[in-house]
Coordinates of C-alpha atoms and ligand atoms in Angstrom, one line a residue:
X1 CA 0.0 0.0 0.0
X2 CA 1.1 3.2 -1.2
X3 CA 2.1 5.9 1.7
X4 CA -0.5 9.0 2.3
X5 CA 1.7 12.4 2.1
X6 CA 1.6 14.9 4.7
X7 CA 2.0 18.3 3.7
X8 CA 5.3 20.3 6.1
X9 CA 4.1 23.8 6.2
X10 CA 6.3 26.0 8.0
X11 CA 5.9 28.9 10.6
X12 CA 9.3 29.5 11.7
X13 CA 9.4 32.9 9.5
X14 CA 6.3 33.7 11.0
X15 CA 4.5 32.4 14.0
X16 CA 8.1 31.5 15.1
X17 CA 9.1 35.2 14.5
X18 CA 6.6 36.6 16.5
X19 CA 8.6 35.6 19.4
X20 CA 9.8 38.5 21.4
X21 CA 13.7 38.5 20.6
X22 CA 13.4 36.8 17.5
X23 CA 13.1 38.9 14.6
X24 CA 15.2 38.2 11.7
X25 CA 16.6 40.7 9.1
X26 CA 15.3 39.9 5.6
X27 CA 18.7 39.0 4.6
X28 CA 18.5 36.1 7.8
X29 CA 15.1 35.2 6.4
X30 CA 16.5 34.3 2.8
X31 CA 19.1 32.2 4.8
X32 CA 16.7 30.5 6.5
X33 CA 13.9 29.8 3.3
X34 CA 16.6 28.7 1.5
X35 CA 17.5 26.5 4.2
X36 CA 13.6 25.3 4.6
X37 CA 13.7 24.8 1.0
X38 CA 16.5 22.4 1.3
X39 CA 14.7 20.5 4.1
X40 CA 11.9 19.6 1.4
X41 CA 9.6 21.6 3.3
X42 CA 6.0 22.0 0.9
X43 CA 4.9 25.0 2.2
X44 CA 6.9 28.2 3.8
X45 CA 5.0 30.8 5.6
X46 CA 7.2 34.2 5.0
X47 CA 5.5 36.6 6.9
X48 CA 2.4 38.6 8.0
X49 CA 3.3 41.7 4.7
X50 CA 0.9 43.8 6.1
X51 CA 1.9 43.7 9.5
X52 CA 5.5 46.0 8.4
X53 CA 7.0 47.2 6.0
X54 CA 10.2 45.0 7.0
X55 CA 7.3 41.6 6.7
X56 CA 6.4 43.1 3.4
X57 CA 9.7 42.8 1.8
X58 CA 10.8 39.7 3.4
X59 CA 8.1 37.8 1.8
X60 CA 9.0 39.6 -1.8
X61 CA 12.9 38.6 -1.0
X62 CA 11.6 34.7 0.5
X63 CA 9.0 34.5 -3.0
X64 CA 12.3 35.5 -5.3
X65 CA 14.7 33.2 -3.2
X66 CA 13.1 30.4 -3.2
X67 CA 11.3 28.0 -6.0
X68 CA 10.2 24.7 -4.9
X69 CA 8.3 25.4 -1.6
X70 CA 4.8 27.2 -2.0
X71 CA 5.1 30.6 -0.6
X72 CA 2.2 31.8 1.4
X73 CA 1.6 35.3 3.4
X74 CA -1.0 35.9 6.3
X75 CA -3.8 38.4 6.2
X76 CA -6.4 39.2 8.3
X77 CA -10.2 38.3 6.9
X78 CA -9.6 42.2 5.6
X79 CA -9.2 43.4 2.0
X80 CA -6.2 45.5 2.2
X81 CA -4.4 43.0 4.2
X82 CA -5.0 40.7 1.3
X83 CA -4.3 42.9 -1.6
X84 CA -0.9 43.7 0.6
X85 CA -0.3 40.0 0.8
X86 CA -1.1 39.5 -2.8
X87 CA 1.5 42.4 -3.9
X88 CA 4.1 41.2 -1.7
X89 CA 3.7 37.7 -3.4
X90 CA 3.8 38.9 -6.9
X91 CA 7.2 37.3 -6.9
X92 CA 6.4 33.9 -5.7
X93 CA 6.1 31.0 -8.0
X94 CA 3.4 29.3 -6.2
X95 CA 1.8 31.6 -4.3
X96 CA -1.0 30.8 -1.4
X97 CA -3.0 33.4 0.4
X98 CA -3.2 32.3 4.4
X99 CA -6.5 34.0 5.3
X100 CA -8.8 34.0 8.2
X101 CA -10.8 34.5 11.7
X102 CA -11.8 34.3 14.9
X103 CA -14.6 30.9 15.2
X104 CA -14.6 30.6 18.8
X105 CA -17.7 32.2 21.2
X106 CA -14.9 34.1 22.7
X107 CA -13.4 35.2 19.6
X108 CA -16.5 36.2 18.3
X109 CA -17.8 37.5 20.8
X110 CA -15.8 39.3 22.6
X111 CA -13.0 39.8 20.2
X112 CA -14.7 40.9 17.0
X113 CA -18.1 41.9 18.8
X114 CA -19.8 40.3 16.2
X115 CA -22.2 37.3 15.0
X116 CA -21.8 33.7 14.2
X117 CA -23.3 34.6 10.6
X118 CA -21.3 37.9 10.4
X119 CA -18.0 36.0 10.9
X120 CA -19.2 33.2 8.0
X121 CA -20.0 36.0 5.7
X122 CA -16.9 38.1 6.3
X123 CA -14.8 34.9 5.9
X124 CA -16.9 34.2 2.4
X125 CA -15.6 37.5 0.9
X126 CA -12.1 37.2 2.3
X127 CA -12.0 33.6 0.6
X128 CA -13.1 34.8 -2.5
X129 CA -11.4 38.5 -2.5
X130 CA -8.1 36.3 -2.4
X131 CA -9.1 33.8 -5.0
X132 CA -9.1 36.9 -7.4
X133 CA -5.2 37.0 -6.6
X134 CA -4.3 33.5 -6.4
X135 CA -5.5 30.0 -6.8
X136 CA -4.3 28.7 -3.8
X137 CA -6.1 30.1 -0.6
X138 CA -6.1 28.9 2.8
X139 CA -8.4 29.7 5.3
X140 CA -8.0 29.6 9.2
X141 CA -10.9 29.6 11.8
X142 CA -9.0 31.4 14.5
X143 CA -9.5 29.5 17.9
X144 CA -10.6 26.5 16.3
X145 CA -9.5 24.7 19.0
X146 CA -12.4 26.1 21.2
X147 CA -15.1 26.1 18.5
X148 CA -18.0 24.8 18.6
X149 CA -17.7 21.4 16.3
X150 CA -21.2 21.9 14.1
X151 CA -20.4 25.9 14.1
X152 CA -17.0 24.6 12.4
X153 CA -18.2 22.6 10.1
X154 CA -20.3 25.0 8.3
X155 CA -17.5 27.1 8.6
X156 CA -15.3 24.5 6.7
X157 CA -17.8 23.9 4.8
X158 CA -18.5 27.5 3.3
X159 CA -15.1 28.3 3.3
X160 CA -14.3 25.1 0.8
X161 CA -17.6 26.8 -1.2
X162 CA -15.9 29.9 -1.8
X163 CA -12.5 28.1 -2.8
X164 CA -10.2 27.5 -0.2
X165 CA -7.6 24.6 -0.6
X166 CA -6.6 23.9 2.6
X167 CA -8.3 24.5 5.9
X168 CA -6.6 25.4 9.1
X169 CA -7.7 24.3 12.4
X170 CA -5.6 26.2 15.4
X171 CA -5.3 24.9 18.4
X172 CA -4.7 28.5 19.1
X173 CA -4.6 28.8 22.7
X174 CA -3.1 25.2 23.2
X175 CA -6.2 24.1 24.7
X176 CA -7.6 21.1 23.9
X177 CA -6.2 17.2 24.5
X178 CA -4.9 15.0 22.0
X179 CA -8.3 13.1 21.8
X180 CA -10.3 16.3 21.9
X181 CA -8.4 17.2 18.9
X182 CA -8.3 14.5 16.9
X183 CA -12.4 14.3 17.1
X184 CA -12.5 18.0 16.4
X185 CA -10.7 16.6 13.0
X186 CA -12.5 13.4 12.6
X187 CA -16.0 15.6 12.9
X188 CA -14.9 17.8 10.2
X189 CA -14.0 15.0 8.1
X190 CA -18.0 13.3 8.4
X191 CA -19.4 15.6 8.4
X192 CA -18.4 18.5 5.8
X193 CA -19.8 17.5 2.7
X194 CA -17.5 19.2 0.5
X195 CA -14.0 18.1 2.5
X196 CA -13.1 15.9 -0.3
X197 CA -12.3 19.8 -2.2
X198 CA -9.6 20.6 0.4
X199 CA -6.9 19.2 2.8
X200 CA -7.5 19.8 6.4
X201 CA -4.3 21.4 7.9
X202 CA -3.6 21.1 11.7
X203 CA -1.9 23.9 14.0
X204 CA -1.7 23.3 17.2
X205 CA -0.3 25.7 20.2
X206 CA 2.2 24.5 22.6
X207 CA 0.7 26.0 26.0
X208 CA 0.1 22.2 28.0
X209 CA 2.9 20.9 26.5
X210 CA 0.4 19.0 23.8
X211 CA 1.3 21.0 20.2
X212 CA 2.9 17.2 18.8
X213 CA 0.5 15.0 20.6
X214 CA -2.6 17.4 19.0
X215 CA -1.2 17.3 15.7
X216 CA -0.2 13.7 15.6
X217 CA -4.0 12.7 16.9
X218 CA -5.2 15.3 13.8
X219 CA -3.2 13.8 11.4
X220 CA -4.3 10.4 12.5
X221 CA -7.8 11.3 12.3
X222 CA -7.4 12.6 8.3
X223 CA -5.4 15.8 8.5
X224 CA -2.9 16.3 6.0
X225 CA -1.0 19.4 6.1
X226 CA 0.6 20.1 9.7
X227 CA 2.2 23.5 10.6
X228 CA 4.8 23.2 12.7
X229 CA 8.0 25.5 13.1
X230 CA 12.0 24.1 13.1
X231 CA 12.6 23.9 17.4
X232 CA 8.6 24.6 18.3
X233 CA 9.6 28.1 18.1
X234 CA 6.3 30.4 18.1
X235 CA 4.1 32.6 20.2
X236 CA 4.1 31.9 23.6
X237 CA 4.6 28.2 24.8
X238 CA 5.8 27.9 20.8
X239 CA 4.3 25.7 18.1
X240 CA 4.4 21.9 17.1
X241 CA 7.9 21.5 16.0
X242 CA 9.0 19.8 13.0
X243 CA 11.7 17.9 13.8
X244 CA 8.9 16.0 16.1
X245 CA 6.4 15.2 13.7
X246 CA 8.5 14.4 11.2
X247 CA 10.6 11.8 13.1
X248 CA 7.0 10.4 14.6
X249 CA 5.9 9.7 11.1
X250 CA 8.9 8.3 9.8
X251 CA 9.9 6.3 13.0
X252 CA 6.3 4.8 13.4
X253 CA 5.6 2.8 10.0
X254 CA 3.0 1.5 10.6
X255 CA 1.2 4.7 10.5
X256 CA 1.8 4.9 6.7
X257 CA 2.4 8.6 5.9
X258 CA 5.2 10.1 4.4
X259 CA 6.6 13.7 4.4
X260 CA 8.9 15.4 1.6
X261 CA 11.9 15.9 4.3
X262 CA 15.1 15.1 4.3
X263 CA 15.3 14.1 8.5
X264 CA 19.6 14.4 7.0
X265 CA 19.4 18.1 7.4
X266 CA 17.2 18.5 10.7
X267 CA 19.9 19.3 13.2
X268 CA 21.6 21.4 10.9
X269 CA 18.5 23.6 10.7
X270 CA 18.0 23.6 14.0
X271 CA 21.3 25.0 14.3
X272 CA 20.9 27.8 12.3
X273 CA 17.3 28.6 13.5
X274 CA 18.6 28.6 17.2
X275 CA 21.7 30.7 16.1
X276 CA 20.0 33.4 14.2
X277 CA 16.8 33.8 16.6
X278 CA 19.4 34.0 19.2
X279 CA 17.2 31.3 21.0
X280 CA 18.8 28.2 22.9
X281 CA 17.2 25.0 22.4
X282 CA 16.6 22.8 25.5
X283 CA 19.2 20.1 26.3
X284 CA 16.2 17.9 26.7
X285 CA 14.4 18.8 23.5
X286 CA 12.8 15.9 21.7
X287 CA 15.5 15.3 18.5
X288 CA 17.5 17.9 18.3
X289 CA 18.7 18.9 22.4
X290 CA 21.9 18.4 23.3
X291 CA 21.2 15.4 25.6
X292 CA 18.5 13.9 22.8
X293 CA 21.2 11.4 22.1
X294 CA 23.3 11.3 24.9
X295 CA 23.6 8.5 27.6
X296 CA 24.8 9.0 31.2
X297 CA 23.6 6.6 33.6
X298 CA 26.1 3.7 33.3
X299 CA 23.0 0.9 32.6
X300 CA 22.0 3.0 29.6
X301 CA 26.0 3.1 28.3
X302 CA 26.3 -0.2 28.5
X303 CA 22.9 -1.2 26.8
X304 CA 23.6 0.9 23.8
X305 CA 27.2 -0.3 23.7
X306 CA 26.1 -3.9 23.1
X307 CA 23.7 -2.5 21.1
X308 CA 22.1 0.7 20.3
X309 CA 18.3 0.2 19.9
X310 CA 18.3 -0.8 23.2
X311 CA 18.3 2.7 24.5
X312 CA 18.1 4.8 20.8
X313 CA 14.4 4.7 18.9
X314 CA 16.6 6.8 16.4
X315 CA 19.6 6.7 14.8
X316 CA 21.2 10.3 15.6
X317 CA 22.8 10.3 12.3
X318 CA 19.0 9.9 10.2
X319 CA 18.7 13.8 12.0
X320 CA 22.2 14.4 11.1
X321 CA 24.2 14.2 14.3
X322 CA 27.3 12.5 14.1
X323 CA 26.5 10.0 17.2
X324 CA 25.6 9.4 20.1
X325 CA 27.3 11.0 23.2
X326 CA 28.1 9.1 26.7
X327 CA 28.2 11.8 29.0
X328 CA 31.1 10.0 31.5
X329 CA 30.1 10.1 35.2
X330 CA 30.1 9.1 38.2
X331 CA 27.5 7.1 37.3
X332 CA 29.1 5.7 33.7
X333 CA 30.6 2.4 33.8
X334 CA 33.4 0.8 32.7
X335 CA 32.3 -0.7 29.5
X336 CA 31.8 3.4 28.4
X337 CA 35.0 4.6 30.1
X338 CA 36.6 2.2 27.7
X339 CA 35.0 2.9 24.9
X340 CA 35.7 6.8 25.3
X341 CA 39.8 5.9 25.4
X342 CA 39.3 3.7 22.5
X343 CA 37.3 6.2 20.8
X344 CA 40.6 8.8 21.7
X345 CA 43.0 5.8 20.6
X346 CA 43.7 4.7 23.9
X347 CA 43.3 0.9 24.6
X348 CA 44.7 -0.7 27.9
X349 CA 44.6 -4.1 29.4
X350 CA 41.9 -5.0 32.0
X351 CA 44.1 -4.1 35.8
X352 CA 45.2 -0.9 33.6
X353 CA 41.6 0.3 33.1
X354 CA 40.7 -0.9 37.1
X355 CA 42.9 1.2 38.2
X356 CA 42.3 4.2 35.4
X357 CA 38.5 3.6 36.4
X358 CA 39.7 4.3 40.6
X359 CA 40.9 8.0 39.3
X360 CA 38.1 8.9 36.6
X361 CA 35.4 8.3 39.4
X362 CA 37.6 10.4 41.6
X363 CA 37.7 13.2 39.4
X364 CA 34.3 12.4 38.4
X365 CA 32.9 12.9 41.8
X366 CA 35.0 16.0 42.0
X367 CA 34.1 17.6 38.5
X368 CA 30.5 16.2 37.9
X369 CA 31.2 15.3 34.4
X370 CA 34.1 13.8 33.0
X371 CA 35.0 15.5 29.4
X372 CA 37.9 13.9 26.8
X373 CA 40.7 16.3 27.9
X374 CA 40.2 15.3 31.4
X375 CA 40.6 11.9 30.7
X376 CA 43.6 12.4 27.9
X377 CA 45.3 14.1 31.3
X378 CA 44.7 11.1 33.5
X379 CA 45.5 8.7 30.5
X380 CA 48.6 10.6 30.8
X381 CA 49.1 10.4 34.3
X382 CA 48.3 7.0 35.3
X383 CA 50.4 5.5 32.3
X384 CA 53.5 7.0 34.5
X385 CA 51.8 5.9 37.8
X386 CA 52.1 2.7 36.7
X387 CA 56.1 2.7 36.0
X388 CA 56.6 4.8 39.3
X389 CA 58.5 3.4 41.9
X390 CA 57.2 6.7 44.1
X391 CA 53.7 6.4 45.3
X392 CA 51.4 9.0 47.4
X393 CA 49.3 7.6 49.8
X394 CA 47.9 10.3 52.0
X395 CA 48.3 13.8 51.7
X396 CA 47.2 16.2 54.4
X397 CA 48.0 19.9 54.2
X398 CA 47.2 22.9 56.8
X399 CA 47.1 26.3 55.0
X400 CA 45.7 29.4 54.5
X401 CA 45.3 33.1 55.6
X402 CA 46.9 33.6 59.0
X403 CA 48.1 30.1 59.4
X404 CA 51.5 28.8 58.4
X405 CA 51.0 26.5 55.9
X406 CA 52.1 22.6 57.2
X407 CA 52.0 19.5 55.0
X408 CA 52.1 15.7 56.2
X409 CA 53.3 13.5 53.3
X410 CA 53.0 9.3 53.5
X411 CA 54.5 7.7 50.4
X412 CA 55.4 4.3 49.6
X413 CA 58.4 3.5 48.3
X414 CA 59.4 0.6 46.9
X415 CA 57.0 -1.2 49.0
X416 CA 58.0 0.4 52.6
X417 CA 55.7 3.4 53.7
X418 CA 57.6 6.5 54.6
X419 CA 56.1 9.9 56.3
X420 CA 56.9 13.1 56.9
X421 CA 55.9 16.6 58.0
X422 CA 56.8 19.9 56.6
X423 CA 56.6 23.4 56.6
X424 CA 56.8 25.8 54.0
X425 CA 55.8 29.2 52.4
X426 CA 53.2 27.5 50.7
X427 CA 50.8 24.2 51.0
X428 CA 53.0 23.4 47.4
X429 CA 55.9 24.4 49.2
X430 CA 55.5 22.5 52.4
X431 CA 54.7 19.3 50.2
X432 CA 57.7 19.3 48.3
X433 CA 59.9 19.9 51.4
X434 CA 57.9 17.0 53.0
X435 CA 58.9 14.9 50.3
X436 CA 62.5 16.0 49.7
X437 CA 63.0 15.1 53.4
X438 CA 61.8 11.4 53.1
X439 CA 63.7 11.2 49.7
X440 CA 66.4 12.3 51.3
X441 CA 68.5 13.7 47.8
X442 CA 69.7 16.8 46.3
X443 CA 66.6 17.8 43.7
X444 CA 66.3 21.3 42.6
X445 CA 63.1 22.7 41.4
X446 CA 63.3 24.1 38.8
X447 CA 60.2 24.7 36.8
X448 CA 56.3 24.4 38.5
X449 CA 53.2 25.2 36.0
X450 CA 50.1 24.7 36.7
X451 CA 47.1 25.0 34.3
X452 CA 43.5 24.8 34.2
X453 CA 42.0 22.9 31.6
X454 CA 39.0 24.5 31.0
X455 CA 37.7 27.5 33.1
X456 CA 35.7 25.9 36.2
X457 CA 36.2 26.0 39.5
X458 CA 35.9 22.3 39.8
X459 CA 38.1 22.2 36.9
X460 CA 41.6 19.1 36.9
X461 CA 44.6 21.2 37.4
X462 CA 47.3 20.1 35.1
X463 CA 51.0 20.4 36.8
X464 CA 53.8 19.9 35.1
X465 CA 57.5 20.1 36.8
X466 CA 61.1 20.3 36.1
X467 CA 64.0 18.8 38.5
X468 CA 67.6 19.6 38.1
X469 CA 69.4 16.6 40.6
X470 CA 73.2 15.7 39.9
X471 CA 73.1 17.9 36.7
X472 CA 70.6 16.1 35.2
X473 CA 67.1 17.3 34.2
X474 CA 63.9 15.1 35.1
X475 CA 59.9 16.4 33.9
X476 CA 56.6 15.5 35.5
X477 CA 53.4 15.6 35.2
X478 CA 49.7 15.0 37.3
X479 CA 46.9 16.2 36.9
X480 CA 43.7 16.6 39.3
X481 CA 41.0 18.3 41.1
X482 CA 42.4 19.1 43.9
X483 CA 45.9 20.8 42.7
X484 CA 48.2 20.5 45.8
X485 CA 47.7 16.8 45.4
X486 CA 48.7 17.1 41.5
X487 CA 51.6 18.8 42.3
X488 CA 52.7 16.5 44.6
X489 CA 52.5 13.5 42.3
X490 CA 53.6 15.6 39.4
X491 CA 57.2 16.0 42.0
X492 CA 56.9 12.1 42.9
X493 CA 56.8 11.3 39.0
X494 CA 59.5 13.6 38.1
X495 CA 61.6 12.1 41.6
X496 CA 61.0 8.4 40.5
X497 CA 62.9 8.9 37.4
X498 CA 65.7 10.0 39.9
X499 CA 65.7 7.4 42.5
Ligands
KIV501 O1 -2.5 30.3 16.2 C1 -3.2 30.7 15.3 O2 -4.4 30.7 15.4 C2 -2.5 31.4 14.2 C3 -3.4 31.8 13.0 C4 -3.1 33.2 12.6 C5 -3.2 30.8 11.9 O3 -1.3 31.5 14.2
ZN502 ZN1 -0.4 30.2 15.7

């Protein structure tokens, strides 16, 4: 059986611009219609023209840029607005006219102080006015989502008389539940006796959180345009998002629809929507969030490491993200710790990654999460751990303003456990000097850095140390949270190359 098509109309240019903070310049615009365009998106909605004169040329610039999408501009149910709309798509090579009003008691009422049969008959001429500018018209019954079902269906049903192609039914207020919706549709449908003359288009209003459960129900229930916007961007709570519906409909087969898109390009447009509306998208956002594909408790790592449906319903390269991400833990095991270091080119034997495991949960616990350059800097310091004949057991230090800093040093060396306690300028100071008096040897200091590898207070501190002893020059290197401890191992790894 053949697939059903559902149409992609998108808002982002203008429900998802009416977000305060959003507004694009017309050149931004074209980036994103072209962008839209390469997505497969059917229909692009460019702008309210009448609205500004900045909407107004957008749309012209969108209707030149683009040429597969149909490009469509929104009116009121007035005639200027329309002959604006219809000026401002002189351009466009398929041109639809989005036109429309308020259906609801509310709307009608105490909106447009007028009449159910008022409404119907302003809604005719609007209809028709734009049919004498285009073929394609669309009309939207405003507040749908709270209107009366038989009041809607003549509505629908007049509407398709004067030659509308596609009928809108906003959720506009994000009101009703998935079921609700879906009957609101399904009425419509049995009801309109003409509905076989247009396609029913759902637009649903994110504001309980129920824009893609709304428009999946409608769509199940015989819509077959959806308006949705790239990251549910859109007035207030947002709209239906695209990346949602799309992945819905092309991870559940069984449902047989179809759109134009290519899922390839959704990140990538998410991207640039979130970069050029200067709007962040939510780690936990459904497809495209930075945590949509990332795993973190160490159960999960391991599932998807022996395989990835057990934890993935999508393959994060169908969206275009590379792969998925393990966040490493405290949490992670290590079947992921291993796979990171392989992933960096690291691979160890089974004691070496026991004991690597004892430090990343150590810094783990200290830093929260564990990110490649941490672990490239305890690869880097447990490899030398191992072949060190110096080893730091406890580490107790007694510092800070009005105090004279003290340090108590226990180390084992060559299998005998040696102590000692210091004082010094410093905690670093009083360390080394504990050290250098268990050592017992002539070392010279000659070189202490210490770095932060990112910007954090929890942050590793990276030490690195040069020793001058009998004229010849040893380097070390630690690195950890806490930095008087990586300074003393970054001594004790430069020392062991001594002793
Ligand atoms: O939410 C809504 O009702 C709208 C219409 C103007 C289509 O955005
Ligand atoms: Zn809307």
């Amino acid at each position: 059986m053949s697939k059903d098509r559902v149409y992609i109309f998108d808002t982002t240019l203008r429900d998802g611009e009416q977000v305060p903070g959003c507004q694009l310049n017309t050149i931004e615009k074209i980036e994103v219609a072209k962008m839209l365009e390469g997505l497969g998106v059917d229909v692009i909605e460019a702008g309210f023209p009448i609205s500004s004169p900045g909407d107004f040329n957008s749309v012209i610039e969108i209707s030149k840029a683009v040429t597969e999408p149909v490009v469509c501009g929104l009116t009121r149910a007035i005639k200027r607005d329309i002959e604006v709309a219809a000026e401002a798509l002189k351009y466009a090579r398929r041109p639809r006219i989005h036109t429309g009003i308020g259906t609801s008691y509310y709307h009608i009422h105490h909106k447009l102080n007028s009449t159910p049969e008022k409404i119907i008959a302003r809604g005719i001429d609007a209809v028709k006015y734009a049919k004498t500018f285009v073929e394609d018209v669309e009309f939207y019954a405003e507040d749908a989502g709270r209107t009366d079902n038989k009041f809607l269906a003549l509505v629908v049903e007049k509407m398709i008389g004067a030659g509308a192609t596609v009928i809108n039914i906003p959720d506009t207020t994000g009101y009703t539940l998935p079921e609700e919706y879906g009957k609101k549709i399904k009425y419509l449908m049995d009801h309109v006796p003409n509905i076989d003359k247009a396609i029913l288009s759902t637009h649903c209003h994110n504001d309980l959180g129920m824009a893609t459960a709304n428009t999946m129900s409608g769509v199940i229930n015989g819509a077959r345009q959806v308006e949705v916007t790239i990251n549910g961007i859109g007035e207030r709570a947002g709209n239906t998002s695209l990346e949602e519906v799309v992945m819905i409909l092309k991870s559940r087969k069984h449902l047989n629809l179809e759109t134009n898109i290519n899922p390839r390009k959704i990140y990538n447009a998410s991207r640039l929507v979130s970069t050029l509306m200067r709007m962040p998208v939510q780690p936990n956002k459904a497809i495209v969030g930075r945590n949509a594909f990332a795993h973190s408790s160490g159960i999960h790592q391991d599932g998807v490491l022996k395989k990835r449906e057990n934890y993935e319903i999508i393959n994060p390269k169908t969206v275009g993200i590379k792969e998925s991400s393990f966040v490493l833990t405290a949490r992670s095991g290590r079947a992921a710790l291993k796979h990171r270091l392989k992933a960096l080119g690291y691979s160890f034997e089974k004691d070496a990654i026991d004991s690597l495991y004892e430090q990343f949960i150590a810094v783990a616990d200290a830093k929260k999460e564990v990110d490649d350059d941490d672990l490239k800097a305890l690869v880097g310091a447990s490899s030398r751990d191992i072949k060190r004949n110096l080893h730091l057991h406890r580490l107790q230090v007694l510092c800070g303003k009005g105090s004279v800093p003290v340090a108590t040093v226990t180390i084992e060396w060559e299998g005998t456990i040696h102590s000692a306690t210091a004082e010094g300028n410093g905690p670093v100071d009083a360390a080394f000097s504990a050290v250098k008096m268990i050592i017992k040897k002539k070392v010279k200091l000659e070189e202490f850095l210490i770095q932060a590898i990112h910007r954090g207070s929890n942050d590793l501190g990276k030490v690195h140390v040069r020793v001058e002893s009998k004229g010849q020059v040893y380097y070390g290197f630690s690195a950890s949270t806490d930095i008087i401890t990586a300074s003393v191992e970054a001594f004790l790894d430069a020392l062991s190359q001594t002793v």
